[in-house]
GROMACS .gro file of C-alpha atoms in nm:
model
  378
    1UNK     CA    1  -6.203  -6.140  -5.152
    2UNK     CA    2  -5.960  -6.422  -5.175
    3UNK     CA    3  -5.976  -6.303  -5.617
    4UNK     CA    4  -5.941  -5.993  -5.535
    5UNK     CA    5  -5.591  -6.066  -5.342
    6UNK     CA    6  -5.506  -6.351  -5.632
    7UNK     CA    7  -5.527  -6.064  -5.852
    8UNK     CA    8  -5.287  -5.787  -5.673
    9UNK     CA    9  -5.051  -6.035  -5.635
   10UNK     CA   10  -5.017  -6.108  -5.958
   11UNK     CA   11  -4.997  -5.718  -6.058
   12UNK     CA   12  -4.703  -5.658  -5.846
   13UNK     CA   13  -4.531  -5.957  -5.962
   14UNK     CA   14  -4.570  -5.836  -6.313
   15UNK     CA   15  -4.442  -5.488  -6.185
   16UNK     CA   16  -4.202  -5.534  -5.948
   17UNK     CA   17  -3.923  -5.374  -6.149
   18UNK     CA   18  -4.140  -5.082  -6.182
   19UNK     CA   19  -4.210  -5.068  -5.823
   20UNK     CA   20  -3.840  -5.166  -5.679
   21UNK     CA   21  -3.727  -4.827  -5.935
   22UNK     CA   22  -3.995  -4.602  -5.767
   23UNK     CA   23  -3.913  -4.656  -5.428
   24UNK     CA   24  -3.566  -4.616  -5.471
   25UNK     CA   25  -3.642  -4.294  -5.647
   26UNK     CA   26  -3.842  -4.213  -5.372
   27UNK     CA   27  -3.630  -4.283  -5.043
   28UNK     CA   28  -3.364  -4.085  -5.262
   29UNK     CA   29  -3.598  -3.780  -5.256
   30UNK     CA   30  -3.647  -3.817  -4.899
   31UNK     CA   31  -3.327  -3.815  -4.819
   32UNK     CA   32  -3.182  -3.530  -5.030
   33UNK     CA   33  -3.469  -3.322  -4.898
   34UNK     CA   34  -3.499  -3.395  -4.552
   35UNK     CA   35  -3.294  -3.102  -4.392
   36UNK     CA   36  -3.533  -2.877  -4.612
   37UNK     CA   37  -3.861  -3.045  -4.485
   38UNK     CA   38  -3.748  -3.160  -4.116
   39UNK     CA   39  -3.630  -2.797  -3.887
   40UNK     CA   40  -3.505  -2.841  -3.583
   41UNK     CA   41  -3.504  -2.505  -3.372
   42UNK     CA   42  -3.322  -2.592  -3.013
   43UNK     CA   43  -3.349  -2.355  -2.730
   44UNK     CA   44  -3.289  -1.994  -2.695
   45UNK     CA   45  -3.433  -1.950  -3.059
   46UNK     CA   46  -3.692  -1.840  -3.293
   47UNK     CA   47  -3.826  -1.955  -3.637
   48UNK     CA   48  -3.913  -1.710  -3.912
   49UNK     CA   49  -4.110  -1.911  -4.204
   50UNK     CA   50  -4.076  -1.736  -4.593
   51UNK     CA   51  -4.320  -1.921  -4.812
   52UNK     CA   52  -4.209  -1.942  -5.203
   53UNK     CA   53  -4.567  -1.948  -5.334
   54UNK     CA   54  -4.789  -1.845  -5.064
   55UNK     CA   55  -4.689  -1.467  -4.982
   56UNK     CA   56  -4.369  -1.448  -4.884
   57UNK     CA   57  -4.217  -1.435  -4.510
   58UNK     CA   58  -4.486  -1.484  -4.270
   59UNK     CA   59  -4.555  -1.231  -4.062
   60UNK     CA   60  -4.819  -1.295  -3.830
   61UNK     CA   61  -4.619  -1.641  -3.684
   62UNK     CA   62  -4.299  -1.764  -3.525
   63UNK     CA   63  -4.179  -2.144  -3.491
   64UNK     CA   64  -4.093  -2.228  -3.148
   65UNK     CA   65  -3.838  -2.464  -2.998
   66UNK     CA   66  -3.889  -2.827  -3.131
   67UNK     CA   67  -3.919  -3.028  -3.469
   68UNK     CA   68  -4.124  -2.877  -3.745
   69UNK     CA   69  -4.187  -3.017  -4.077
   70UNK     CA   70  -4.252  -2.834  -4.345
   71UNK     CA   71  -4.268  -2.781  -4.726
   72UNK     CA   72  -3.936  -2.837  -4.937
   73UNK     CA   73  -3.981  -2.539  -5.145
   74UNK     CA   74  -4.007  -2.286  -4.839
   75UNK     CA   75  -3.727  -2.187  -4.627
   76UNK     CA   76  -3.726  -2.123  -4.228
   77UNK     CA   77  -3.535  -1.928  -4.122
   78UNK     CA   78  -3.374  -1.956  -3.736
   79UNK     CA   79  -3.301  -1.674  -3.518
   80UNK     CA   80  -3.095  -1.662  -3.203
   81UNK     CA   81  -3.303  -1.435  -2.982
   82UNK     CA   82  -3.058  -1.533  -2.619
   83UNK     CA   83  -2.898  -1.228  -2.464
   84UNK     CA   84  -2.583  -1.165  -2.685
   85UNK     CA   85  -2.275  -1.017  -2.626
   86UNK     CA   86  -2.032  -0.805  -2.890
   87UNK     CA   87  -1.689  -0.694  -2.822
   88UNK     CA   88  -1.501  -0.484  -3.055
   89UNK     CA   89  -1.169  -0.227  -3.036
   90UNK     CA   90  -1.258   0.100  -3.149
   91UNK     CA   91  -0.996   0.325  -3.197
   92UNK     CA   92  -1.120   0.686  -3.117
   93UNK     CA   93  -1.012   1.049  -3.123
   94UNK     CA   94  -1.087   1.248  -2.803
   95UNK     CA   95  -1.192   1.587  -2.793
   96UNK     CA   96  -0.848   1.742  -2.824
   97UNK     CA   97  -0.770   1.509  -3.145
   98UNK     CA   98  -0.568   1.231  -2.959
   99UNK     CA   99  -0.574   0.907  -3.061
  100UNK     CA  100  -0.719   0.647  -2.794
  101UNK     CA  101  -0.795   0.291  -2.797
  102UNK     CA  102  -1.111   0.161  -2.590
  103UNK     CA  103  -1.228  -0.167  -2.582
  104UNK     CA  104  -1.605  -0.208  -2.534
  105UNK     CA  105  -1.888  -0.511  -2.483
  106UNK     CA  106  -2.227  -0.471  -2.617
  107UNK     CA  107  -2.468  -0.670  -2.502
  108UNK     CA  108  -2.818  -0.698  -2.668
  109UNK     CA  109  -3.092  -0.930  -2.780
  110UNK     CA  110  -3.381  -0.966  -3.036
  111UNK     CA  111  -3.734  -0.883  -2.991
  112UNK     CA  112  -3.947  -1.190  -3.008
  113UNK     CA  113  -4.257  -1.073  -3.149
  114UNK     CA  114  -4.087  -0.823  -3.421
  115UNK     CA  115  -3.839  -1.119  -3.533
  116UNK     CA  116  -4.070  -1.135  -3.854
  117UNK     CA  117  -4.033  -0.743  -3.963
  118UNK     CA  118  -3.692  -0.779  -3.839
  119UNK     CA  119  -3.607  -1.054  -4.108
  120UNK     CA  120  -3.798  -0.896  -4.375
  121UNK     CA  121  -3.606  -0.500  -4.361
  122UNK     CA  122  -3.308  -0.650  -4.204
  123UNK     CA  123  -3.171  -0.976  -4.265
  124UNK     CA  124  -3.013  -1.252  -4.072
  125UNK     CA  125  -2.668  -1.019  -4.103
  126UNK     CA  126  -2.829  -0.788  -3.869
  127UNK     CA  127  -2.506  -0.778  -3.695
  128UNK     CA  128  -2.270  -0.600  -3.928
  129UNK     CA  129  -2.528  -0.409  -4.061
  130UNK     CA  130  -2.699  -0.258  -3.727
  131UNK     CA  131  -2.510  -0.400  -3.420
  132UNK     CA  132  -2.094  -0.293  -3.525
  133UNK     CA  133  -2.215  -0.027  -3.671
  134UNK     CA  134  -2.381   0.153  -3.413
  135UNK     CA  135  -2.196   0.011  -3.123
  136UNK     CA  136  -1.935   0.186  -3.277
  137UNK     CA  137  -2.057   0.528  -3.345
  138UNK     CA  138  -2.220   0.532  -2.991
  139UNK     CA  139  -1.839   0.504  -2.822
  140UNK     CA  140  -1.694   0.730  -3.081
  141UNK     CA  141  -1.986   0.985  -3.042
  142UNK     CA  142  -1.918   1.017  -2.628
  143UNK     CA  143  -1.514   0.968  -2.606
  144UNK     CA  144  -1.500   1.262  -2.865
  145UNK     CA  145  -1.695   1.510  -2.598
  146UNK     CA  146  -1.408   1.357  -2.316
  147UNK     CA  147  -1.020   1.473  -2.256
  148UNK     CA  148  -0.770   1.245  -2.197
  149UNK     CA  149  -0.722   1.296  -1.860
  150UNK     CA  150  -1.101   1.320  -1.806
  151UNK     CA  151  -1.117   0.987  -1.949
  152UNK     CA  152  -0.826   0.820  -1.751
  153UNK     CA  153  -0.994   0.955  -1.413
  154UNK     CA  154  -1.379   0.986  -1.465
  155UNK     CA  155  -1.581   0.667  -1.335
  156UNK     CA  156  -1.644   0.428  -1.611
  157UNK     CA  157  -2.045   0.451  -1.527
  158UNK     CA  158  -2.098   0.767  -1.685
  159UNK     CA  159  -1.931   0.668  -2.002
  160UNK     CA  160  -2.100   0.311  -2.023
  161UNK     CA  161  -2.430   0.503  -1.954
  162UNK     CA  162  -2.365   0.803  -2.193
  163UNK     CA  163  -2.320   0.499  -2.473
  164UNK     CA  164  -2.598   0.358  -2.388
  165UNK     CA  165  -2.834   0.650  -2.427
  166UNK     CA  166  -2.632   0.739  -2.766
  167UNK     CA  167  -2.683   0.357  -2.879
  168UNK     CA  168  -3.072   0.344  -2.792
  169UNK     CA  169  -3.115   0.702  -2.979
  170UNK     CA  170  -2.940   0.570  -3.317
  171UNK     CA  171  -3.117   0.212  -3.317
  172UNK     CA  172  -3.460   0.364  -3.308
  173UNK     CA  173  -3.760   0.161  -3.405
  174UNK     CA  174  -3.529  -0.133  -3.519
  175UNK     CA  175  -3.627  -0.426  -3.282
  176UNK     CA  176  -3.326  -0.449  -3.081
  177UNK     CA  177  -3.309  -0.443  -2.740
  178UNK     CA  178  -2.990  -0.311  -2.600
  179UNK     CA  179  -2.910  -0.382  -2.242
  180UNK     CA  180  -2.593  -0.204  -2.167
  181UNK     CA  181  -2.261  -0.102  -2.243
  182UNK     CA  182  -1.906  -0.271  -2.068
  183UNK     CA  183  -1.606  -0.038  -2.126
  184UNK     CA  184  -1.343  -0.288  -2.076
  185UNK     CA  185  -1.029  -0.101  -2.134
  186UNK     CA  186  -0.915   0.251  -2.184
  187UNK     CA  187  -0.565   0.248  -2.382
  188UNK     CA  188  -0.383   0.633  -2.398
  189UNK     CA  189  -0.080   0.729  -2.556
  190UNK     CA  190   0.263   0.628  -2.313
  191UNK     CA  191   0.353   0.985  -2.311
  192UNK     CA  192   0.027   1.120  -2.219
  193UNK     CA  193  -0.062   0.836  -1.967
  194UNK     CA  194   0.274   0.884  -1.745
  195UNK     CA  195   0.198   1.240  -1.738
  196UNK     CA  196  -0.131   1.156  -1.617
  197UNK     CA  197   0.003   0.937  -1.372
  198UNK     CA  198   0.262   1.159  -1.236
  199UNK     CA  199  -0.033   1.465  -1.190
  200UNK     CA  200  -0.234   1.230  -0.979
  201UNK     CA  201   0.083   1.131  -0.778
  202UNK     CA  202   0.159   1.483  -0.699
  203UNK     CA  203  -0.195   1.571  -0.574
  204UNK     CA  204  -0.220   1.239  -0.317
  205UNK     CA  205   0.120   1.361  -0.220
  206UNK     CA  206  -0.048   1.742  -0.167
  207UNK     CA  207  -0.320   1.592   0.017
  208UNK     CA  208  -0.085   1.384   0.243
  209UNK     CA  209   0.131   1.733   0.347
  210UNK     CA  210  -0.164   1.853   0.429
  211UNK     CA  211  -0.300   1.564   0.680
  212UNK     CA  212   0.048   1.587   0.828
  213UNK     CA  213   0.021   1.929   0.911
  214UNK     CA  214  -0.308   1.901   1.051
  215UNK     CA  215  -0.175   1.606   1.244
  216UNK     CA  216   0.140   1.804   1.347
  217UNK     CA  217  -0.156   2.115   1.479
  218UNK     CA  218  -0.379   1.845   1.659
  219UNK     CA  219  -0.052   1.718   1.822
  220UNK     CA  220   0.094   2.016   1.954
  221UNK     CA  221  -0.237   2.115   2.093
  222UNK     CA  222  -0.256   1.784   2.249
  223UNK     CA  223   0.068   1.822   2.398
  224UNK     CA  224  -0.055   2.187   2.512
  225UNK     CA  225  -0.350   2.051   2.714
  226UNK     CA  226  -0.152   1.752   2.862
  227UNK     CA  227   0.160   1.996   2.977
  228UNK     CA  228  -0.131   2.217   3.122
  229UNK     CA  229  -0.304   1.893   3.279
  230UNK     CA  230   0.051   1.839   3.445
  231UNK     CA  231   0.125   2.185   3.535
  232UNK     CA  232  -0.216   2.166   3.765
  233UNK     CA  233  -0.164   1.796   3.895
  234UNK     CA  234   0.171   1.917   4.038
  235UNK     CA  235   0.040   2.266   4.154
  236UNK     CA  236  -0.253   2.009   4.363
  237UNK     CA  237   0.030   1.824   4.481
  238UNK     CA  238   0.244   2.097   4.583
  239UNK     CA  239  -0.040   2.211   4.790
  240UNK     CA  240  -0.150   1.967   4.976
  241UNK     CA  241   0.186   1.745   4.991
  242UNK     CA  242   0.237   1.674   5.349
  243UNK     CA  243   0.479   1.479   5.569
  244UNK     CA  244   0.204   1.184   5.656
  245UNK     CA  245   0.080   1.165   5.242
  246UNK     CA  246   0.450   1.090   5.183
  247UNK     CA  247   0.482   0.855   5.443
  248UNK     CA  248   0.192   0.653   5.334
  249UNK     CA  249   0.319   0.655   4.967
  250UNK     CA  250   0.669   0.499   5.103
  251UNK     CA  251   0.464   0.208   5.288
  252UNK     CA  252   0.296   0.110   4.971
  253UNK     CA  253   0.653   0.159   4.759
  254UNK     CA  254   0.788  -0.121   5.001
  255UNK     CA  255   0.522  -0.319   5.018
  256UNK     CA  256   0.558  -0.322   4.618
  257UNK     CA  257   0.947  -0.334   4.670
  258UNK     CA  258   0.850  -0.700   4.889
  259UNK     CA  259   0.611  -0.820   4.655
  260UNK     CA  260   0.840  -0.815   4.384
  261UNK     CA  261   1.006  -1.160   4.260
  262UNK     CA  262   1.345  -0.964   4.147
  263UNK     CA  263   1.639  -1.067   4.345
  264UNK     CA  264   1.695  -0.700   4.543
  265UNK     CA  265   1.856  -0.580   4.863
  266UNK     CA  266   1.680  -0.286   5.055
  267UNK     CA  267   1.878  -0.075   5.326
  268UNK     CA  268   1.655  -0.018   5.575
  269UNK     CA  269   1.748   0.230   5.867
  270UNK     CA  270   1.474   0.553   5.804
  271UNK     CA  271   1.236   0.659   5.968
  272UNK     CA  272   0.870   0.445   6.079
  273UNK     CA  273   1.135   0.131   5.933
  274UNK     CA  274   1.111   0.243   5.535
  275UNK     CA  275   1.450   0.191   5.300
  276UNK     CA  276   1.647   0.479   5.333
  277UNK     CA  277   1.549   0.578   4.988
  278UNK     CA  278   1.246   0.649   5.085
  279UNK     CA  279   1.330   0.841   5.426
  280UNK     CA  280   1.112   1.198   5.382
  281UNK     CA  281   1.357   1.348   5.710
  282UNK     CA  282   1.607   1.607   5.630
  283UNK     CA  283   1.975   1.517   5.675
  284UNK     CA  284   2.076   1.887   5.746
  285UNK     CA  285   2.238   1.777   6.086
  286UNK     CA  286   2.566   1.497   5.970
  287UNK     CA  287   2.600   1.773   5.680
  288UNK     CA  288   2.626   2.098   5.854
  289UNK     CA  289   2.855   1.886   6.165
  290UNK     CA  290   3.118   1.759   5.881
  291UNK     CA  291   3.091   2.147   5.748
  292UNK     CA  292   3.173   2.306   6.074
  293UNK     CA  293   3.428   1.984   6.135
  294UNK     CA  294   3.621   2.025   5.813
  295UNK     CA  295   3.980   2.124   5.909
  296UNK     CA  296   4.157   2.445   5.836
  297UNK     CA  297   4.482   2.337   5.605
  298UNK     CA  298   4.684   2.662   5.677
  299UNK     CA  299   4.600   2.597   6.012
  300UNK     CA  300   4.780   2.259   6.053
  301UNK     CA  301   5.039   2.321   5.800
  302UNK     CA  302   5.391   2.308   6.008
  303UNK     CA  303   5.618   2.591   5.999
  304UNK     CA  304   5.943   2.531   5.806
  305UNK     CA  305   6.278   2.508   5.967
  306UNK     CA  306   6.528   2.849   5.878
  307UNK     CA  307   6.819   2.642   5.714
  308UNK     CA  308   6.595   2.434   5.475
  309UNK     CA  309   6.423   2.756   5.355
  310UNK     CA  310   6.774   2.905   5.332
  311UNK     CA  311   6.905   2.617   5.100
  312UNK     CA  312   6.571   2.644   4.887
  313UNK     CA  313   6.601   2.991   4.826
  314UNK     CA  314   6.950   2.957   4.735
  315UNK     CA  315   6.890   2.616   4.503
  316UNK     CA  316   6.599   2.828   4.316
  317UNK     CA  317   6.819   3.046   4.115
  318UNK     CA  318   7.020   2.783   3.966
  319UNK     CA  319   6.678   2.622   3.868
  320UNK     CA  320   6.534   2.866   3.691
  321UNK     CA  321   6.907   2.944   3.490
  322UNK     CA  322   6.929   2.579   3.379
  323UNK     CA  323   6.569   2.505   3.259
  324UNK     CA  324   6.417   2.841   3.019
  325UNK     CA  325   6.104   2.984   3.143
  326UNK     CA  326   5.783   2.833   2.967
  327UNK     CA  327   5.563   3.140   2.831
  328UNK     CA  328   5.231   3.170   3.101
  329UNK     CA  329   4.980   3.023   2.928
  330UNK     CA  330   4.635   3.205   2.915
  331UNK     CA  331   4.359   3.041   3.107
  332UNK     CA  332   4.058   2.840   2.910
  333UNK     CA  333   3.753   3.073   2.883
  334UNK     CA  334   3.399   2.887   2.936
  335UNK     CA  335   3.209   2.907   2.585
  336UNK     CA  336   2.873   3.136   2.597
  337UNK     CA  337   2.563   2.885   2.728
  338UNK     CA  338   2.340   2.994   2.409
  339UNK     CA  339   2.048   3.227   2.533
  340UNK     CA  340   1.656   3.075   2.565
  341UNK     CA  341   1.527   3.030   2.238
  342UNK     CA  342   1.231   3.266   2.091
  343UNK     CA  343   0.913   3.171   2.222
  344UNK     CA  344   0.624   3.263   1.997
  345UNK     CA  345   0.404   3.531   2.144
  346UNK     CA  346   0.095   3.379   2.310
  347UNK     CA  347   0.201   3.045   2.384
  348UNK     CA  348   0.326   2.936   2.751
  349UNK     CA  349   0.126   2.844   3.103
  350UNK     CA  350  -0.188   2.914   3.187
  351UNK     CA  351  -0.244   3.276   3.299
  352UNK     CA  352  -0.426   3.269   3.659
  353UNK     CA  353  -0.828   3.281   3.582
  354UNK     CA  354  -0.751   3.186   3.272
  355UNK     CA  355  -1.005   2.889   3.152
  356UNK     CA  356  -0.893   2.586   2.972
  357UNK     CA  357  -1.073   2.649   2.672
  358UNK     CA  358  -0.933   2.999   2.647
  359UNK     CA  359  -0.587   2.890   2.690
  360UNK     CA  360  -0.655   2.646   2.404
  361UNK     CA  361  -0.806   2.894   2.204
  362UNK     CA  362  -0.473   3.130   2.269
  363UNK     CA  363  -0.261   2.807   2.130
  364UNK     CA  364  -0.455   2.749   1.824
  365UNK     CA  365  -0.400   3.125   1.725
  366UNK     CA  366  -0.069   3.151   1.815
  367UNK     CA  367   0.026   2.804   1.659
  368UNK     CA  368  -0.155   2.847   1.322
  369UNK     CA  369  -0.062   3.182   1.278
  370UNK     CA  370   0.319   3.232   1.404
  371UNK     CA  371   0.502   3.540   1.406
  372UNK     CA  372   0.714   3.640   1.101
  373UNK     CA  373   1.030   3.650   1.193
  374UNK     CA  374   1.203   3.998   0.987
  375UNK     CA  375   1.556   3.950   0.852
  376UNK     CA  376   1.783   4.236   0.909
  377UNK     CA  377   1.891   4.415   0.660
  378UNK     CA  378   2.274   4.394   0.531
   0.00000   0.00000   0.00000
């Protein structure tokens, strides 16, 4: 054993040139080919193996995540098969040849177990050869069957999901899945787009006449019921209003009058001791006394002595020739009170035996449907 040793050890000393030139040759070879030999495939992605000498791509396997070492002359190839996500501005005509600008999101991903036959018919540039491409036929092929107004009004889930059914139709038996369709933006012409606008203006403003007049109607048959509500309260009240009900509605008015924290003063002097605001008696006595008391003024007016009338009469000539006569001036006429104005026909009180529901049927017709009023002819 121990000549065995002796004798390698003298070998390599004879050739350790030799030796020193081979493994540098060596550890250069390593190194230039290690990213050939050593693949890496990190997560979210797929290996797709294409052997120079032993049949080509390999269909029947897939290199997962992780390290994998393999021969310099063949050539893995990596796929990202994660959910992925393509946005592009297409520029579209719609159906009446305008020119429209819609940005759109694709998203999509590859189908692990036909990554193989997709590499081999395909290509890694699977995504300007199938993706763009029919991404953007799909949006061109449903704006085109749109107008411009449809498209500026009409919920973006029935476009996204007319794409989408255009999209799966063209890709076919290719192994992509796509999972949906984001239409991000709509762009129209200015012109077109303010008319647009302005249409959609003037039919909220359309709808909001028309709640106003059917608030106006629901008001004035609210204020039809509550007139007739008061018309009966009062007719109760006239009926049964008697001297003692009043009475009892002045002791609680002054025992709300006390109870009050307002600095007040309160004549008191009526009847039963209430204010004399509140006194239900009839003062027809002091009134018709100071009536019959009132004094008669051509009665008490004193007769005139004969010499002072004589020196008026004669002084009233000479008055009237030194100051001229002013013109009698005609007296101020009251203006015409204007006359009640036109009530429509059907609308007033309650008729006697006349139900409530009647009388509100009578205002709805005669409220919704008013007389025309005829303008006399010239």
């Amino acid at each position: 054993m121990n000549r065995l040793l002796t004798a390698l050890r003298d070998r390599v000393r004879r050739n350790r040139v030799r030796l020193v030139c081979i493994g540098v040759v060596t550890a250069l070879i390593l190194i230039f080919l290690w990213p050939s030999m050593v693949i890496t495939i990190r997560p979210g992605e797929l290996g797709v193996l294409y052997s120079r000498f032993f049949g080509g791509t390999i269909l029947d396997r897939t290199y997962e995540e992780g390290i994998h070492i393999i021969q310099p002359w063949d050539i893995l190839y990596v796929y990202d098969v994660r959910v992925q996500e393509e946005t592009q501005n297409i520029d579209v005509l719609t159906v009446d040849g305008l020119p429209i600008n819609v940005q759109v999101s694709l998203r999509y991903q590859l189908i692990r177990d036909r990554l193989p036959t997709l590499h081999q018919n395909i290509g890694p540039n699977y995504r300007n050869k199938i993706v763009i491409p029919i991404m953007t036929s799909a949006v061109r092929q449903t704006i085109s069957n749109y107008r411009p107004n449809d498209l500026y009004s009409t919920a973006r889930q029935e476009l996204q999901d007319q794409m989408l059914v255009d999209a799966i139709e063209e890709m076919g038996r290719i192994p992509i899945m796509i999972h949906g369709f984001v239409v991000k933006s709509i762009t129209l012409p200015e012109v077109l787009r303010k008319a647009i606008e302005d249409k959609l203006v003037a039919e909220q403003n359309y709808l909001r006449y028309n709640y106003l007049l059917l608030e106006a109607t629901q008001e004035a048959k609210r204020k039809a019921i509550e007139g007739q509500g008061i018309q009966l309260y009062q007719e109760l009240v006239n009926r049964h209003m008697t001297q003692d009900f009043l009475r009892y509605e002045g002791i609680k008015a002054t025992r709300d009058l006390a109870a009050s924290p307002n600095a007040k003063i309160v004549v008191v002097g009526g009847r039963d001791g209430l204010p004399l605001i509140l006194n239900t008696e009839t003062q027809s006595g002091p009134a018709g006394a100071a009536g019959a008391a009132a004094p008669n003024p051509a009665a008490k007016t004193p007769a005139r002595p004969a010499a002072e009338g004589d020196a008026r009469d004669k002084a009233a000539p000479q008055a009237s020739q030194a100051e001229p006569q002013q013109p009698p001036q005609p007296a101020p006429q009251a203006m015409p009170l204007p006359g009640p104005l036109p009530v429509p026909e059907g609308v007033g009180l309650r008729e006697p035996g006349e139900s409530i529901m009647d009388y509100i049927q009578r205002l709805d017709k005669s409220l919704l449907n008013p007389p025309q009023v005829k303008t006399p002819k010239q």
